[in-house]
Structure formats: structure tokens, C-alpha cells
Coordinates of C-alpha atoms and ligand atoms in Angstrom, one line a residue:
Chain A
M1 CA -28.5 -61.2 39.9
S2 CA -24.9 -62.2 39.9
L3 CA -22.4 -59.4 40.0
L4 CA -19.9 -60.9 37.5
R5 CA -20.4 -63.8 35.1
V6 CA -17.4 -64.9 33.1
E7 CA -18.6 -67.2 30.4
N8 CA -16.1 -69.6 28.7
V9 CA -13.3 -67.1 28.2
S10 CA -10.1 -68.0 26.5
K11 CA -7.0 -66.1 25.7
H12 CA -4.4 -67.1 23.1
F13 CA -1.0 -65.5 22.8
G14 CA 0.1 -66.9 19.4
S15 CA 0.2 -70.6 19.9
L16 CA 0.2 -70.3 23.7
V17 CA -3.2 -70.8 25.3
A18 CA -2.8 -68.8 28.5
V19 CA -6.5 -69.1 29.5
N20 CA -8.6 -71.9 28.2
N21 CA -12.3 -71.8 28.5
I22 CA -12.7 -70.5 32.1
S23 CA -16.1 -69.6 33.6
M24 CA -16.7 -68.0 37.0
V25 CA -19.7 -66.4 38.7
V26 CA -19.2 -63.9 41.5
E27 CA -22.1 -62.9 43.7
P28 CA -22.4 -59.4 45.3
G29 CA -20.4 -59.3 48.6
E30 CA -18.5 -62.5 47.9
L31 CA -14.8 -62.9 48.5
R32 CA -13.4 -65.3 45.9
A33 CA -9.8 -66.4 45.7
V34 CA -8.1 -67.6 42.5
I35 CA -5.1 -69.8 43.1
G36 CA -2.7 -71.8 41.0
P37 CA 1.0 -72.3 40.3
N38 CA 3.0 -69.6 38.5
G39 CA 2.1 -69.3 34.8
A40 CA -1.4 -70.8 35.4
G41 CA -3.0 -67.9 33.7
K42 CA -4.3 -66.1 36.8
T43 CA -3.1 -62.6 35.9
T44 CA -4.2 -63.1 32.3
F45 CA -7.7 -64.0 33.6
F46 CA -7.7 -60.7 35.6
N47 CA -6.6 -58.8 32.5
L48 CA -9.6 -60.3 30.6
I49 CA -12.0 -59.3 33.3
S50 CA -10.7 -55.8 33.7
G51 CA -10.3 -55.2 30.0
F52 CA -6.6 -55.0 29.7
F53 CA -7.0 -56.9 26.5
P54 CA -10.0 -58.6 24.8
P55 CA -10.5 -62.3 25.1
T56 CA -9.9 -64.6 22.1
S57 CA -13.4 -66.0 22.8
G58 CA -16.0 -66.0 25.5
R59 CA -18.1 -63.3 27.2
I60 CA -18.0 -61.2 30.3
V61 CA -21.2 -59.9 31.9
F62 CA -21.0 -57.4 34.7
N63 CA -24.1 -56.5 36.6
G64 CA -26.3 -57.8 33.8
E65 CA -24.4 -56.0 31.1
D66 CA -22.2 -57.5 28.5
I67 CA -18.9 -55.7 28.9
T68 CA -16.7 -57.9 26.8
A69 CA -15.9 -55.1 24.3
L70 CA -15.7 -52.2 26.8
K71 CA -12.4 -50.4 27.5
P72 CA -10.9 -50.4 31.0
A73 CA -12.0 -46.9 31.9
R74 CA -15.6 -47.8 31.1
R75 CA -15.5 -50.9 33.2
V76 CA -14.2 -48.7 36.1
W77 CA -17.1 -46.4 35.6
R78 CA -19.5 -49.4 36.0
G79 CA -17.9 -50.3 39.3
M80 CA -14.9 -52.5 38.7
A81 CA -11.5 -51.6 40.1
R82 CA -8.2 -53.5 40.2
T83 CA -4.7 -53.6 41.5
F84 CA -1.7 -55.1 39.8
Q85 CA 0.7 -57.9 40.6
I86 CA 3.5 -55.3 40.3
T87 CA 2.2 -52.2 42.1
E88 CA 1.0 -49.5 39.8
V89 CA 0.8 -46.1 41.5
F90 CA 2.1 -42.6 40.8
P91 CA 5.5 -42.9 42.5
E92 CA 6.6 -39.3 42.2
L93 CA 3.4 -37.9 43.7
P94 CA 2.6 -37.8 47.4
V95 CA 0.1 -40.3 48.9
R96 CA -2.5 -37.6 49.2
E97 CA -2.2 -36.7 45.5
N98 CA -2.4 -40.3 44.4
L99 CA -5.7 -40.6 46.3
R100 CA -6.9 -37.2 45.2
I101 CA -6.7 -38.2 41.5
A102 CA -8.7 -41.4 42.2
V103 CA -11.3 -39.6 44.3
E104 CA -11.8 -36.8 41.8
V105 CA -12.2 -39.2 38.9
A106 CA -14.7 -41.2 41.0
A107 CA -16.7 -38.1 41.8
G108 CA -17.0 -37.4 38.1
N109 CA -14.7 -34.4 38.1
R110 CA -12.1 -35.7 35.6
L111 CA -12.8 -33.0 33.0
N112 CA -13.5 -30.2 35.4
P113 CA -11.3 -27.2 35.1
W114 CA -12.6 -26.1 38.5
L115 CA -13.7 -27.5 41.8
S116 CA -16.1 -25.7 44.0
R117 CA -15.2 -25.1 47.6
D118 CA -17.8 -27.6 48.7
A119 CA -16.7 -30.2 46.2
D120 CA -13.1 -29.7 47.3
G121 CA -14.1 -30.1 50.9
E122 CA -15.8 -33.4 50.1
V123 CA -12.7 -34.6 48.2
R124 CA -10.4 -33.8 51.1
A125 CA -12.7 -35.5 53.6
R126 CA -12.8 -38.6 51.4
I127 CA -9.0 -38.6 51.1
V128 CA -8.6 -38.5 54.9
E129 CA -11.1 -41.3 55.3
L130 CA -9.2 -43.5 52.8
M131 CA -5.9 -42.7 54.3
D132 CA -7.2 -43.6 57.8
M133 CA -8.6 -46.9 56.6
G134 CA -5.4 -47.8 54.8
G135 CA -3.2 -46.8 57.7
L136 CA -1.5 -44.1 55.6
A137 CA -2.5 -41.0 57.6
D138 CA 1.0 -40.3 58.9
K139 CA 2.5 -40.6 55.4
A140 CA 0.1 -38.3 53.6
D141 CA 2.8 -36.0 52.2
R142 CA 5.4 -38.6 51.4
L143 CA 6.1 -39.6 47.8
V144 CA 4.6 -43.0 47.2
G145 CA 7.8 -44.1 45.5
E146 CA 9.7 -43.6 48.8
L147 CA 7.4 -45.7 50.9
A148 CA 7.9 -49.3 52.1
H149 CA 6.5 -51.9 49.7
G150 CA 3.6 -52.6 52.0
D151 CA 2.5 -49.0 52.2
Q152 CA 2.8 -48.7 48.4
R153 CA 0.5 -51.7 48.1
A154 CA -1.9 -50.1 50.6
T155 CA -1.9 -46.9 48.6
E156 CA -2.8 -48.8 45.5
I157 CA -5.6 -50.7 47.2
M158 CA -7.0 -47.4 48.6
M159 CA -6.8 -45.8 45.2
A160 CA -8.9 -48.7 43.8
L161 CA -11.3 -48.3 46.7
A162 CA -11.6 -44.6 46.1
L163 CA -13.4 -45.5 42.9
N164 CA -16.3 -46.9 45.0
P165 CA -16.2 -50.2 43.2
R166 CA -18.8 -53.0 43.5
L167 CA -16.1 -55.4 42.5
L168 CA -12.4 -55.2 43.6
L169 CA -9.8 -57.3 41.8
L170 CA -6.6 -57.8 43.8
D171 CA -3.6 -59.5 42.0
E172 CA -1.3 -61.0 44.7
P173 CA -1.7 -58.2 47.2
T174 CA 0.7 -59.7 49.7
A175 CA 3.4 -60.7 47.2
G176 CA 6.9 -59.9 48.4
M177 CA 5.8 -58.9 51.9
G178 CA 7.0 -59.7 55.3
D179 CA 4.8 -61.3 58.0
Q180 CA 3.7 -58.1 59.6
E181 CA 2.9 -56.4 56.2
T182 CA 1.0 -59.5 55.1
Y183 CA -1.0 -59.5 58.3
D184 CA -1.8 -55.8 57.9
I185 CA -3.0 -56.2 54.3
T186 CA -5.0 -59.3 55.2
Q187 CA -6.8 -57.4 57.9
L188 CA -7.4 -54.5 55.5
I189 CA -8.9 -56.9 52.9
R190 CA -11.1 -58.5 55.5
K191 CA -12.3 -55.2 56.6
L192 CA -13.3 -54.2 53.1
H193 CA -15.1 -57.4 52.7
R194 CA -16.9 -57.4 56.1
E195 CA -17.5 -53.7 56.6
E196 CA -17.8 -52.3 53.1
K197 CA -19.6 -55.4 51.9
L198 CA -17.4 -55.3 48.8
A199 CA -17.2 -58.2 46.4
I200 CA -13.5 -59.1 46.0
V201 CA -11.7 -61.5 43.7
L202 CA -8.2 -62.2 45.0
I203 CA -5.2 -63.9 43.4
E204 CA -3.0 -65.1 46.2
H205 CA -0.1 -67.4 46.7
D206 CA -0.1 -67.3 50.5
M207 CA -2.4 -70.2 51.5
R208 CA -2.8 -69.0 55.0
V209 CA -4.3 -65.8 53.6
V210 CA -6.5 -67.6 51.1
F211 CA -8.0 -70.0 53.6
H212 CA -8.4 -67.3 56.1
L213 CA -10.3 -64.9 53.8
A214 CA -12.0 -66.7 51.0
D215 CA -15.6 -67.7 50.8
R216 CA -14.9 -69.7 47.7
I217 CA -11.7 -70.7 45.9
M218 CA -11.1 -71.4 42.2
V219 CA -8.0 -73.3 41.2
L220 CA -6.3 -72.8 37.8
A221 CA -3.6 -74.9 36.3
E222 CA -2.0 -74.4 32.9
G223 CA -4.8 -72.1 31.9
E224 CA -7.6 -74.6 32.8
P225 CA -10.0 -74.6 35.7
L226 CA -9.0 -77.5 38.0
A227 CA -11.5 -77.2 40.8
E228 CA -13.8 -74.8 42.5
G229 CA -15.4 -74.8 46.0
T230 CA -15.3 -73.7 49.6
P231 CA -11.9 -73.7 51.3
R232 CA -12.8 -76.9 53.0
E233 CA -13.7 -78.6 49.7
I234 CA -10.6 -77.3 48.0
G235 CA -8.4 -78.4 50.9
A236 CA -9.8 -81.9 50.6
N237 CA -9.6 -82.1 46.8
E238 CA -7.0 -84.7 45.7
A239 CA -6.4 -83.3 42.3
V240 CA -5.7 -79.9 43.8
Q241 CA -3.4 -81.4 46.3
A242 CA -1.5 -83.3 43.7
A243 CA -1.3 -80.3 41.3
Y244 CA -0.7 -77.5 43.6
L245 CA -1.0 -77.7 47.3
G246 CA 1.3 -80.6 47.5
K247 CA 3.9 -78.7 45.6
A248 CA 3.5 -75.7 47.8
A249 CA 3.8 -77.8 50.9
A250 CA 6.9 -79.5 49.6
Chain B
M1 CA 5.2 -27.5 52.3
A2 CA 4.2 -24.0 53.2
G3 CA 7.8 -22.7 52.5
D4 CA 7.7 -24.4 49.2
D5 CA 4.5 -22.6 48.3
L6 CA 5.9 -19.3 49.4
Q7 CA 9.0 -19.8 47.3
K8 CA 6.9 -20.6 44.3
R9 CA 4.8 -17.5 44.7
A10 CA 7.9 -15.3 45.1
A11 CA 9.3 -16.8 41.9
T12 CA 6.1 -16.2 40.0
A13 CA 6.1 -12.6 41.3
I14 CA 9.7 -12.0 40.1
V15 CA 8.9 -13.5 36.7
W16 CA 6.0 -11.1 36.2
L17 CA 7.9 -8.1 37.5
L18 CA 10.8 -8.9 35.0
L19 CA 8.3 -9.3 32.2
L20 CA 6.4 -6.1 33.0
G21 CA 9.5 -4.1 33.3
M22 CA 11.3 -5.6 30.2
P23 CA 11.0 -2.5 27.9
F24 CA 12.7 -0.5 30.6
W25 CA 15.5 -2.7 31.8
L26 CA 16.3 -4.6 28.6
P27 CA 17.6 -1.6 26.7
A28 CA 19.7 -0.6 29.7
I29 CA 21.6 -3.9 29.4
G30 CA 22.1 -3.6 25.7
G31 CA 18.9 -5.3 24.4
Y32 CA 16.0 -3.9 22.5
T33 CA 12.2 -4.1 22.9
E34 CA 11.6 -6.4 19.9
L35 CA 14.1 -8.9 21.4
G36 CA 12.0 -8.9 24.5
A37 CA 8.8 -9.5 22.5
R38 CA 10.5 -12.3 20.8
V39 CA 11.4 -13.9 24.1
V40 CA 7.8 -13.6 25.3
V41 CA 6.3 -15.0 22.0
L42 CA 8.7 -17.9 21.7
G43 CA 8.4 -18.5 25.5
L44 CA 4.7 -18.8 25.1
A45 CA 5.3 -21.4 22.3
A46 CA 7.7 -23.4 24.5
M47 CA 5.4 -23.2 27.5
S48 CA 2.5 -24.4 25.3
L49 CA 4.6 -27.3 24.1
N50 CA 5.5 -28.1 27.7
F51 CA 1.8 -28.3 28.7
L52 CA 1.9 -31.4 26.6
L53 CA 5.5 -32.5 27.1
G54 CA 6.2 -31.7 30.7
Y55 CA 2.7 -32.1 32.2
T56 CA 1.1 -34.8 30.1
G57 CA 4.3 -36.7 29.2
V58 CA 3.7 -36.6 25.4
L59 CA 6.5 -35.4 23.1
S60 CA 5.4 -33.6 20.0
F61 CA 8.0 -32.8 17.3
G62 CA 5.5 -31.1 15.1
H63 CA 4.3 -28.0 17.0
A64 CA 5.8 -25.7 14.4
A65 CA 2.9 -26.8 12.2
Y66 CA 0.4 -25.1 14.4
F67 CA 2.7 -22.2 15.2
G68 CA 3.0 -21.7 11.4
L69 CA -0.7 -22.0 10.8
G70 CA -1.2 -19.4 13.5
A71 CA 1.4 -17.2 11.8
Y72 CA 0.0 -17.7 8.2
G73 CA -3.6 -17.3 9.5
A74 CA -2.8 -14.0 11.1
G75 CA -0.7 -12.7 8.1
M76 CA -3.2 -13.8 5.5
T77 CA -6.1 -12.3 7.4
I78 CA -4.5 -8.9 7.2
R79 CA -3.1 -9.4 3.7
Y80 CA -6.3 -10.7 2.1
L81 CA -9.3 -10.2 4.4
V82 CA -9.4 -7.2 6.8
P83 CA -6.8 -4.9 8.1
S84 CA -7.4 -5.8 11.8
T85 CA -4.8 -7.0 14.2
S86 CA -7.3 -8.4 16.7
L87 CA -9.1 -10.4 14.0
S88 CA -5.8 -11.7 12.6
I89 CA -4.9 -13.1 16.0
I90 CA -8.3 -14.7 16.4
V91 CA -8.2 -16.3 12.9
G92 CA -4.6 -17.4 13.3
T93 CA -5.3 -19.1 16.7
L94 CA -8.5 -20.7 15.4
A95 CA -6.7 -22.0 12.3
G96 CA -4.1 -23.8 14.3
T97 CA -6.5 -25.1 16.9
I98 CA -9.0 -26.5 14.4
A99 CA -6.2 -28.2 12.5
A100 CA -4.9 -29.7 15.7
A101 CA -8.4 -30.8 16.8
L102 CA -8.9 -32.6 13.4
I103 CA -5.5 -34.2 13.3
G104 CA -5.6 -35.2 16.9
P105 CA -7.8 -38.3 16.6
M106 CA -5.4 -39.7 14.0
I107 CA -2.3 -39.5 16.3
I108 CA -3.4 -39.7 20.0
R109 CA -3.3 -43.5 20.1
L110 CA 0.4 -43.4 19.3
R111 CA 3.0 -43.2 22.0
G112 CA 6.5 -42.1 22.5
V113 CA 8.7 -41.9 19.4
Y114 CA 5.9 -42.9 17.1
F115 CA 3.8 -40.0 18.2
A116 CA 6.8 -37.7 17.7
M117 CA 7.4 -39.0 14.2
V118 CA 3.9 -38.7 13.0
T119 CA 3.6 -35.1 14.4
I120 CA 6.8 -34.3 12.3
A121 CA 5.1 -35.9 9.2
F122 CA 2.0 -33.7 9.6
G123 CA 4.2 -30.7 10.2
Q124 CA 6.2 -31.3 7.1
T125 CA 3.0 -31.6 5.1
F126 CA 2.0 -28.1 6.1
Y127 CA 5.5 -26.9 5.3
F128 CA 5.4 -28.2 1.8
I129 CA 1.9 -26.7 1.2
A130 CA 3.2 -23.3 2.3
F131 CA 6.3 -23.7 0.3
R132 CA 4.5 -24.7 -3.0
W133 CA 1.4 -22.6 -2.9
N134 CA 3.2 -19.6 -4.2
T135 CA 0.3 -17.5 -5.3
V136 CA -1.3 -17.4 -1.8
T137 CA 1.5 -17.9 0.7
G138 CA 4.3 -16.2 -1.2
G139 CA 6.2 -19.6 -1.2
D140 CA 9.8 -19.5 -0.2
D141 CA 9.9 -15.7 -0.2
G142 CA 7.3 -15.6 2.5
L143 CA 4.1 -13.7 2.9
I144 CA 4.9 -10.0 2.4
G145 CA 3.0 -6.8 1.6
W146 CA 1.2 -6.5 5.0
T147 CA 1.9 -5.1 8.4
R148 CA 0.2 -5.3 11.8
Q149 CA -2.5 -2.7 12.2
P150 CA -3.1 -0.1 14.9
L151 CA -5.4 -1.3 17.6
D152 CA -8.7 0.6 17.3
F153 CA -10.9 0.6 20.5
G154 CA -13.3 3.2 19.1
F155 CA -12.5 5.7 21.8
A156 CA -8.7 5.3 21.4
K157 CA -6.2 4.1 18.8
I158 CA -2.9 2.5 19.8
D159 CA -0.2 2.5 17.2
I160 CA 1.4 -0.9 17.8
L161 CA 3.1 -0.8 14.4
H162 CA 5.5 2.0 15.2
D163 CA 5.4 1.9 19.0
S164 CA 7.3 -1.3 19.8
V165 CA 6.7 -0.8 23.5
A166 CA 2.9 -0.8 23.0
F167 CA 3.2 -3.9 20.9
Y168 CA 5.3 -5.6 23.6
Y169 CA 2.5 -5.0 26.1
L170 CA -0.1 -6.3 23.7
V171 CA 2.0 -9.5 23.4
L172 CA 2.4 -9.6 27.2
V173 CA -1.3 -9.3 27.9
L174 CA -2.1 -12.2 25.6
F175 CA 0.8 -14.2 27.0
A176 CA -0.6 -13.6 30.5
V177 CA -4.0 -14.8 29.5
A178 CA -2.6 -18.0 27.8
V179 CA -0.2 -18.8 30.6
G180 CA -2.8 -18.0 33.2
C181 CA -5.2 -20.5 31.6
M182 CA -2.6 -23.2 31.5
A183 CA -1.6 -22.6 35.1
W184 CA -5.2 -22.7 36.1
L185 CA -5.9 -25.9 34.2
L186 CA -2.8 -27.6 35.7
R187 CA -4.2 -27.0 39.2
S188 CA -7.6 -28.4 38.3
P189 CA -9.0 -31.9 38.5
F190 CA -8.5 -32.1 34.7
G191 CA -4.9 -31.0 35.1
R192 CA -4.3 -33.7 37.7
T193 CA -5.5 -36.4 35.2
L194 CA -2.8 -35.2 32.8
L195 CA -0.2 -35.6 35.6
A196 CA -1.6 -39.0 36.2
I197 CA -1.1 -40.0 32.6
R198 CA 2.4 -38.7 32.6
E199 CA 3.2 -40.5 35.8
N200 CA 1.7 -43.9 35.0
E201 CA -0.5 -44.3 32.0
R202 CA -1.6 -47.8 33.0
R203 CA -2.7 -46.7 36.5
A204 CA -4.5 -43.7 35.0
R205 CA -6.4 -45.9 32.6
F206 CA -7.5 -48.3 35.4
L207 CA -8.6 -45.4 37.5
G208 CA -11.2 -44.7 34.9
I209 CA -9.5 -42.0 32.9
P210 CA -10.0 -42.4 29.2
V211 CA -6.4 -41.6 28.4
D212 CA -6.7 -41.0 24.7
Q213 CA -9.5 -38.5 25.2
H214 CA -7.5 -36.6 27.8
I215 CA -4.4 -36.6 25.6
W216 CA -6.5 -35.2 22.8
I217 CA -7.7 -32.3 24.9
S218 CA -4.3 -31.6 26.2
W219 CA -3.0 -31.7 22.6
V220 CA -5.6 -29.2 21.4
I221 CA -5.0 -26.8 24.3
S222 CA -1.3 -27.0 23.7
C223 CA -1.7 -26.4 20.0
C224 CA -4.2 -23.6 20.6
F225 CA -1.7 -21.6 22.6
V226 CA 1.2 -22.4 20.2
S227 CA -1.0 -21.1 17.4
L228 CA -1.6 -17.9 19.3
A229 CA 2.2 -17.6 19.7
G230 CA 2.5 -18.1 16.0
A231 CA 0.0 -15.4 15.2
L232 CA 2.0 -13.0 17.5
Y233 CA 5.2 -14.1 15.9
A234 CA 3.9 -13.1 12.4
L235 CA 2.7 -9.7 13.8
L236 CA 6.1 -9.2 15.5
N237 CA 8.0 -9.7 12.2
N238 CA 5.3 -8.3 9.9
F239 CA 6.3 -11.3 7.9
V240 CA 5.8 -15.1 7.7
D241 CA 7.8 -17.7 5.8
P242 CA 7.7 -21.5 5.6
R243 CA 10.4 -21.8 8.1
A244 CA 7.9 -21.1 10.8
L245 CA 6.4 -24.5 9.9
Y246 CA 9.6 -26.4 9.4
W247 CA 10.5 -29.3 11.6
S248 CA 13.6 -27.6 12.9
Q249 CA 11.3 -24.9 14.4
S250 CA 9.5 -27.7 16.3
G251 CA 12.9 -28.9 17.4
D252 CA 13.7 -25.4 18.7
F253 CA 10.6 -25.4 20.9
V254 CA 11.6 -28.8 22.3
I255 CA 15.2 -27.5 22.9
M256 CA 13.8 -24.4 24.7
A257 CA 11.5 -26.5 26.9
V258 CA 14.2 -29.1 27.8
L259 CA 16.9 -26.4 28.2
G260 CA 14.9 -24.4 30.7
G261 CA 13.4 -27.3 32.5
M262 CA 10.3 -29.2 31.4
R263 CA 9.3 -30.2 34.9
S264 CA 8.8 -26.6 35.9
F265 CA 6.1 -24.2 34.7
W266 CA 8.5 -21.3 33.9
G267 CA 11.4 -23.3 32.7
P268 CA 10.5 -23.2 29.0
L269 CA 10.3 -19.4 29.2
L270 CA 13.8 -19.3 30.6
G271 CA 14.9 -21.7 27.9
A272 CA 13.4 -19.5 25.3
A273 CA 15.2 -16.4 26.7
I274 CA 18.5 -18.2 26.7
F275 CA 17.8 -19.5 23.1
V276 CA 16.8 -16.1 21.8
V277 CA 19.7 -14.2 23.4
L278 CA 22.2 -16.8 22.3
Q279 CA 20.8 -16.7 18.8
D280 CA 20.8 -12.9 18.7
Y281 CA 24.4 -12.6 20.0
L282 CA 26.0 -15.7 18.4
S283 CA 24.4 -15.2 15.0
S284 CA 26.2 -11.9 14.7
Q285 CA 29.5 -13.6 15.6
T286 CA 29.4 -16.8 13.7
Q287 CA 27.5 -18.6 11.0
N288 CA 27.4 -21.7 13.1
W289 CA 25.6 -20.3 16.0
M290 CA 23.2 -23.3 16.1
S291 CA 26.2 -25.6 16.8
F292 CA 26.9 -23.6 19.9
V293 CA 23.3 -23.7 21.0
G294 CA 23.3 -27.4 20.3
L295 CA 26.4 -28.0 22.3
F296 CA 25.0 -26.0 25.2
F297 CA 21.8 -28.0 25.0
V298 CA 23.6 -31.3 25.0
L299 CA 25.7 -30.3 28.1
V300 CA 22.5 -29.3 29.9
V301 CA 20.7 -32.5 29.1
L302 CA 23.7 -34.6 30.0
F303 CA 24.5 -32.9 33.3
F304 CA 21.3 -31.3 34.3
P305 CA 18.3 -33.3 33.1
R306 CA 15.9 -31.0 34.9
G307 CA 17.1 -28.0 32.9
V308 CA 18.6 -24.7 33.8
L309 CA 15.8 -23.9 36.2
G310 CA 16.5 -27.3 37.9
I311 CA 20.1 -26.1 38.5
I312 CA 18.9 -22.8 40.0
R313 CA 16.4 -24.6 42.2
R314 CA 19.0 -27.0 43.5
R315 CA 21.3 -24.1 44.3
A316 CA 18.4 -22.4 46.2
A317 CA 17.6 -25.6 48.1
A318 CA 21.2 -26.2 49.1
Ligands
ADP401 N1 0.9 -60.3 27.2 C1 1.3 -61.5 27.1 N2 1.9 -61.9 25.9 C2 2.3 -63.2 25.8 N3 2.3 -64.1 26.7 C3 1.7 -63.8 27.9 C4 1.2 -62.5 28.2 N4 0.7 -62.4 29.4 C5 0.9 -63.7 29.9 N5 1.5 -64.5 29.1 C6 1.8 -65.9 29.3 O1 0.6 -66.5 29.7 C7 0.9 -67.5 30.7 C8 0.1 -67.2 31.9 O2 0.7 -66.0 32.5 P1 0.0 -65.3 33.8 O3 -1.4 -65.1 33.5 O4 0.8 -64.1 34.1 O5 0.2 -66.4 34.9 P2 0.0 -66.3 36.5 O6 -0.5 -64.9 36.9 O7 -0.9 -67.4 36.9 O8 1.4 -66.5 37.1 C9 2.4 -67.5 30.9 O9 3.0 -68.5 30.1 C10 2.8 -66.1 30.4 O10 4.1 -66.2 29.9
MG402 MG1 0.3 -63.4 38.0

């Protein structure tokens, strides 16, 4: 069974059609990139998948269940986690607390007035594990708002990962980063994909990152699907080159 | 990190010592025990408001509604039902809590100033009911013809009516329970979800926290303890009138919380103490005492957005 089936979704903002009749199927463990010029509707497409707002039309099926009408929190409970184009963290809390909130919610403790010693031990161990994986161990007690952009991004990704998702949605994870930071985040994403066998959908502008990571690529332009295929197919697609890659190269 | 923790514990210990000793040291500096009880009761109200304001990031401008329901609930229980102080406290607290739980679903989806305005509107509704329903509430004259009753434990009776020190300690015990509950909750996984909502609602939502549900719970807890404060307030005065429900009373709670420091647990208690003392002192000097409190408030907000406790902390850190 496919993990995610997006069926003919559209989103209208007044007279603007931000997403027009897009479909996409993501298999378990797949790493899918979504590319396209600014304003193509990529973020809007993510917002539809994650439940930020409902689609104007179309259907979203996750793990065999129609989730079109579900609120974001319920999609998270079913195994969908996301990051945002502009990092969304708890800037005035330390890295450790940012992760703790995510870990506790994921462990089903969100309403608990109390955590047993064992449960607390498990939470702590998980936090350490996540900080190690994200390269954040030496910044555990720093406020996230004071960290470098790349570390804030890594914190956000690790928070999403703390939710034990089956599908991870990353909106431009390397936006605004230097070469070293981009490399680090790329390695992290690759590790999540290879080692954690996580299905990932990735919006990305950096073509090196996309062609390096993606199993398949979907290209959007002006809210419409322009092409879909393997990196090799997309690289050779003339319509894509004309509409997008050509522009990026220029 | 560890030093921080130690400092916090020391501060907490000092607060409790001051509260425990209040009936002894307050008269020595020219106060009186009822004034101390007033500080503790209004401090509880302000700290309850701050559970929602400072730790969930939601501003209510209608907490007087639940404070007043607690007060009327307590007063009317003794006046019309049974002459029992403990029952009056239970009924008053329940009345406010149940009202908050029922009103909650209608308002929790609102944010910011819209939430504040709708809470005012609900508050004013209760005010007008109390004001108009003369035969039961006593209307504008307030609910009279009752007093708090001695506490009867079977084996012992405590005359909290005439012994103001005994009443003070009754208030302090209930304050300790309420404040202890709030402190406990704020350190729990549930408390951290509230912090998450305050810090970044969008992130909280996309971590799988059903934000509206958590705000509802926080709202009910906050209103529960403010109702308890209201019940104690009625018992303290042996009297309730509609001003306990009036929007300006809600405003006073917000002033106390912000004045003392809404990002600190004890800040609102300090704010309440400053407010009550200023009120007690200035209202005997001038009719316009509220203008002075208002001026003080504006100065603190302008220059010390973290409240009076924020100033003290900065001094301590420097
Ligand atoms: N919430 C919104 N309200 C109105 N218009 C929006 C909203 N979100 C996005 N848009 C519009 O939809 C189009 C697609 O935006 P977006 O999905 O952010 O593009 P991308 O992420 O591909 O750069 C843009 O024209 C944008 O202005
Ligand atoms: Mg975008």
C-alpha cells in the first residue's frame, strides 16, 4: 500500500489558483523532491498535505485512510511530521526542552500531570539520541533562538523526527544556509532516509541537494504539475529545462 | 544551571516563610492581618490568571466573572443553604469552574484581543445578572445578612469569624494547595505543552498538540483557582457585591500579574501585594488612588516589561 496518495488537490485563494489539480503518490521509504520556481505552489501543496488548511477540492489518503478533513495534530498522531520554510521552533527554550516537548507528546504524555521515573528516563535517553543524531549534543542547554541558522534548522528537523513519523515533510531545509551547513543538513537527511528508512518529501531549491538525494522528483510550475520522474529523467526533460532548470542555471 | 535552581528554591523558601509569618510581622510594620489575607486571596487570583496569561500565553479580561461566581456561590451557600464555611468554598469554586468549563468551548478558538474581548462580554453578562437579580443577590447593595462560620472538625471548633489569624491560616492553606497544584502542573508534560503553545502555537499544533483542547484545560484550571480565590474573598469580607464581577476587577488582576511579572511564578503575588498596599494606603489619602496605581503600572510596563520581580532578578544577576 502506498504511504501517501494525494488525489487531484486544488487550492484557491480568492481568484488565485495556488495549487491546481495535483496528484502524487509516495511509497514507504521513498525520498521525493518537489521543485519549482518561487510561487509555484510548493509550500501550499505541503500545507494541504499536513492540514494547515483544507483543499478547495481533492482528496488526501495517508496509509489507506482518508485524512482530507483531519486537523494537523491528528495527522501528526497518524505519523506525519513537517518542518517549515521559515523555521518554527520554541526560540526562548533550550534545545533540550524543545526536543523534550516533542518526545513527550510522541510518547502519549501530552495530558499527563506526572511522569514516572522510568518514563522520564526513557524521555531523557531519547532526547540524547536525537541531539546526537542532529549534531546538537554540545548545544543542549542553549536557547534555540540564539543558535546559528543551521542549528535551528537541525533542531526543527530533530523535533519532527522525535514524533516517530512515517512521513517527513521538509520545506526548503537548506534555504539561507552556507555550503558547510547545507552539506551537514544534506548528510542528516540522507541518514534519516538510509538508516531510519523514513519516507521524506522535500521541497528544495538547491539542485545539487535534490539530484544528490531524491529517488523521484516532481516539478511544479504556476500551481500545475509540469513533470515527474527520476533525477535522470527530470534532468533530461526539455519542458523542465525551459521552465525551471534553464532559469536556475542562467 | 544548578545555581539557578538553588536560587529558585531559596526564593520559594523565602516566599513561604514570609507568608507563614505574616500575622506576626505585618502588624509590626503597621499592617493588619486582614490586609495580609487580602494580599494572599488576590495574589491567588492573580497567580491563577497568570497560569493562563504567563504560562499559556492567553489573555483573559474576564476572570472577575469566575472570581465573582466563586464569591456569590460561597455567600449564597451560607445565606440560603447551609451555614458551613467548607461547603461554601466547595460550592463557590465549583460554580465558577463549571461556568468556565461550559463557556470555554465558545471562546477557545479565539486568539489575542478577540479572546480578551469575548471574555469581557461574558463577564459583564454575569455582572448584570448579579446587579439586576435583586431578590437573590441583593443587587447593587450586595449580598448581606451572612457571615463565615466557625470551622467544625467534630473534635474541635475553630472560630475563624472572630479570630482573624485563624482565618488567615485557613486562607493560606488553601492558597498553598492551589499554588502547589499549579506549580506541579507547570513542571509536568502537560505544563510543557502549555509553554509550547505560548512560545509558538503553530509549532505546537504541528507537534501533535491539539491546541484548542489544551487551552480549554488551562482555562478551566485557571478559572477554578480564581473561583476559589473569589469564594475566599467573600468569606474575608463577609460580603459580596457585583463589583467582584465587574470588568475593572478583571483589569485589576491583569495589572497585578503584569506589575509583578507574568513570566515568573511568584510575580503576580508580589503584584497583588503592591496593589493591595497601594490601594490601602492611597485610598485613605486621595480619591484618585487608582490614577496613581495606573501611573505606576504604566511606568513598570514601559521600563520593566518583565515586571517588578524582573527588576529584582536583574539586580540579583548583576
Ligand atoms: N495563505 C495564503 N493566502 C493567499 N495566497 C497565498 C497563501 N499562501 C500562498 N499564497 C499564494 O500562493 C502562491 C503559491 O505560493 P507558495 O505555495 O508559497 O509557493 P512556493 O512555496 O512554491 O514558493 C503564491 O502566489 C502565494 O502568494
Ligand atoms: Mg515555499
